[in-house]
Each structure stands twice: as structure tokens, then as C-alpha cells.
Amino acid sequence: MPTTIQRVGVLTGGGDCPGINAVIRAVTKTAIYRYKARVFGIEDGFLGLVENRIGELTSMHVSGILTRGGTILGTNNRCNPTRYYTGDDKDGKPIFTNVIDRCLETIEANRLDALIVIGGDGTMSCAAPIAEAGVDCIAVPKTIDNDVVGTDITFGFLTAVSTATDALDRLHSTAMSHHRVMVCEVMGRNAGWIALHAGLASGSDVILIPEIPYRIETICEFVERRMHRGWGFSIIACAEGARAVDGQQVVADVDPTKPEPVRLGGVGQCLAQEIAQRTQIEARTTVLGYIQRSGTPTAADRVLATQFGHHAVELMMSGARNRMVVMRDGQLGDIDLRCAAGKQRLVSLDDPLLAAARAVRTCFGDNA
Ligand code: F6P
């Protein structure tokens, strides 16, 4: 098969998620077995590119990693080469420098012909200027949040949904025994995909997502009604980005040196307190946190990740440049990687899942 690409660099950026290793394995094996190319793993995302930390990946290195969570290459969500944090000025303000040249030097020093970049919208934003500087890049979308624009699904999402569903299922028995409202806060940033899917799968009574701001009065009326009509408990699946109609998202911390400075978290606790105060029903919170990002990928995520990794190499070897692998209507495809940079795919208000959930009397905290 004629191709000029012989040395492929691969990196993983942003938060980790189950299935990344399955992509690395598929990329490495496809490149080596089908194209006799060599693959080089870049450590800790773009930081490894800036600091020239690279090592060759052989088929031995990727053997047995299909089932492992995390990423064998390490990752980083602090390093954006166009805005690289180098310290604070005398007033304590962060200083940022453009270090794209250092990335290009690393690529040249290691004679990399092309890069495969595995990441979310933040990683696509980092990859876009490197691609514009003339480096051939193919991107693979990843995140548990399922919010990458242009693809119907990202690997990691279904594993996170399965973990969250299991937690919500378990919460039923203790909620029932104590006649409580149990709020379970799940991840997702500004998108409600995990809460919507896990909430629906677990039969949660209330699902709160950022796309549908809630009224606390509506939630309280709903849980009180359930209490009085004999159910005696309520389960609330709450996205970390959920917010009240007249309120703000709850922020866990802000770090101006990070490409994405705001980390969400804490809405579950606020909500439980407010429900308890207003209704006198006991309420408790469980924050699932990083459990959702950890552990072995589900079979479906292993399959998707393997398809994405294989397709990325096939695209690269066929001469495609600066594209991102996508899955649309069950078909593998690709789009310009810049389309996904810095944007998020949110739950649309006409998503059929919302209609299905409402039909089985799920409360979204709005008045619909
Ligand atoms: O994007 C994945 C995600 O897990 C979000 O759901 C969450 O808000 C965020 O990452 C947490 O990021 P960090 O790794 O910086 O704590």
C-alpha cells in the first residue's frame, strides 16, 4: 500500500476516559501490521510534545491494554501550546507563552510524519494550530461527557453511563429504607448526556441537566407528591452543570492557569440541602466523581475505541489531513478537526430521549 507516512506520533490530551488504551492499541497495531510504520507515544499530552518526551510503541507495549482504563501514555489538561503557563508576573497574574515552535522542534527531532491526537474539544483546540503550522494531524474524539461536536458518540461515555446507572440503581434500596430523597451528582460539564442516559436507565424520578434549568419549587412539589402518594422516596440524577432557572452553575474551583479554568461540582449538595429545608424530607447526596472516568471500558466502548483507532490510521494512510474521526448514524466518517475545537455538543430540547423520559413521568424540574 503506497504511503509516505512511516513514523506516527500519538498523544492523549485532556481528562482520561475508559477506552483510550483500546484506541492506542488499535492505532499501534494497525500502523505496524498493515502499514509497516513505526509508532511513537508522546507522554502526558501536549506537555510531552513541548518537553520532547517520546518513546517508541511496539506491539508488545500495547498487548493486553484493551481492557485497561486510563491511558498508558499519561495525559494532561493544563498544557495548551499556544497558551503555555510559565509562571506569574509581579502582580500574581499568570504569564502565558506560545510554545508551538517547541512542539514543531520535537516533531522534527523525532522525524514524525504525522500525529494522531486523542482528546476532547480542548485537545482539538490545541491540535488545530499545530495542524495549521503544517503538521498532518488526525484526531480521535474522546470524553465521558459525550459532548464533542460532529460525532453522535464518543468512547468512554457508555462506560460512564453504566457506572452511574449502577450507582443510581443501588441508591434505590437505601432511599426506600429511609424514606429519603437521594441526589446523585454525575459529571458532564455543560452537557447533560450522562445524567440523562443514566437517569433514564435507572428509572430516576428526577433528572436535572444543564440544558433544562430547574425550578426548585417544581422539584419539591414532585418529591412531596411521591412521598404522599405512597412511594416514600425519590431518586434524583443531577448533572454537575445543572442550575436553577434564576441561578448559576455551582463551581468547585477556578484555576486561571488551565485552558479550561472552571471545574464544576457541588450542585448535588446544594440541592439536597434546599429540598430538605423546603419539604422537611431527609435528603442526602452522593457525588460519583472520578469513578465514572475510571476502570475497565465496557464491551461497547472497546469496540467503538478499536473502530476509531483503526479508522484514524486508515484515514491518515489514505492521505487525509487534519480530520477528526466521527460516528454518525452508525457510520464511521470524518470531519475537519477544527469543527470540534472549543465547542460542545449539548442535549437538544427536542432529543427523543427527553420525550421518552417525560412519558414515563420523569421530572426535569421545569414545568413541561
Ligand atoms: O470532561 C471530563 C470531565 O470528567 C468532566 O465531566 C469534569 O467536569 C471534568 O472532566 C473534571 O476535570 P478534571 O480532570 O480537571 O478534574
PDB file of C-alpha atoms in Angstrom, residues 10-12 41-55 73-76 79 81 84 102-103 106-107 110 112:
ATOM      1  CA  VAL A  10       0.258   9.507  19.133  1.00  0.00           C
ATOM      2  CA  LEU A  11      -0.825  11.529  22.150  1.00  0.00           C
ATOM      3  CA  THR A  12      -3.755  11.658  24.551  1.00  0.00           C
ATOM      4  CA  GLY A  41       3.898   7.544  22.072  1.00  0.00           C
ATOM      5  CA  ILE A  42       4.072  11.113  23.354  1.00  0.00           C
ATOM      6  CA  GLU A  43       3.829  11.333  27.149  1.00  0.00           C
ATOM      7  CA  ASP A  44       1.291  13.464  29.032  1.00  0.00           C
ATOM      8  CA  GLY A  45      -0.467  15.021  26.051  1.00  0.00           C
ATOM      9  CA  PHE A  46       0.884  18.232  24.550  1.00  0.00           C
ATOM     10  CA  LEU A  47       3.238  18.630  27.505  1.00  0.00           C
ATOM     11  CA  GLY A  48       5.271  15.692  26.174  1.00  0.00           C
ATOM     12  CA  LEU A  49       5.403  17.400  22.798  1.00  0.00           C
ATOM     13  CA  VAL A  50       6.658  20.638  24.373  1.00  0.00           C
ATOM     14  CA  GLU A  51       9.200  18.775  26.532  1.00  0.00           C
ATOM     15  CA  ASN A  52      10.219  16.182  23.927  1.00  0.00           C
ATOM     16  CA  ARG A  53       9.178  13.152  25.955  1.00  0.00           C
ATOM     17  CA  ILE A  54       8.573  10.436  23.389  1.00  0.00           C
ATOM     18  CA  GLY A  55       9.113   6.699  23.199  1.00  0.00           C
ATOM     19  CA  LEU A  73       0.778   7.456  27.694  1.00  0.00           C
ATOM     20  CA  GLY A  74      -0.407   9.694  30.522  1.00  0.00           C
ATOM     21  CA  THR A  75      -2.440  12.820  29.856  1.00  0.00           C
ATOM     22  CA  ASN A  76      -2.632  16.446  30.834  1.00  0.00           C
ATOM     23  CA  CYS A  79      -0.994  22.389  28.653  1.00  0.00           C
ATOM     24  CA  PRO A  81       0.963  25.066  23.438  1.00  0.00           C
ATOM     25  CA  TYR A  84       1.624  27.741  27.869  1.00  0.00           C
ATOM     26  CA  ARG A 102       8.953  23.756  20.631  1.00  0.00           C
ATOM     27  CA  CYS A 103       6.283  21.264  19.544  1.00  0.00           C
ATOM     28  CA  THR A 106      10.081  17.844  18.842  1.00  0.00           C
ATOM     29  CA  ILE A 107       8.181  16.613  15.795  1.00  0.00           C
ATOM     30  CA  ASN A 110      11.817  12.625  16.160  1.00  0.00           C
ATOM     31  CA  LEU A 112       7.389  12.245  12.943  1.00  0.00           C
TER      32      LEU A 112
END
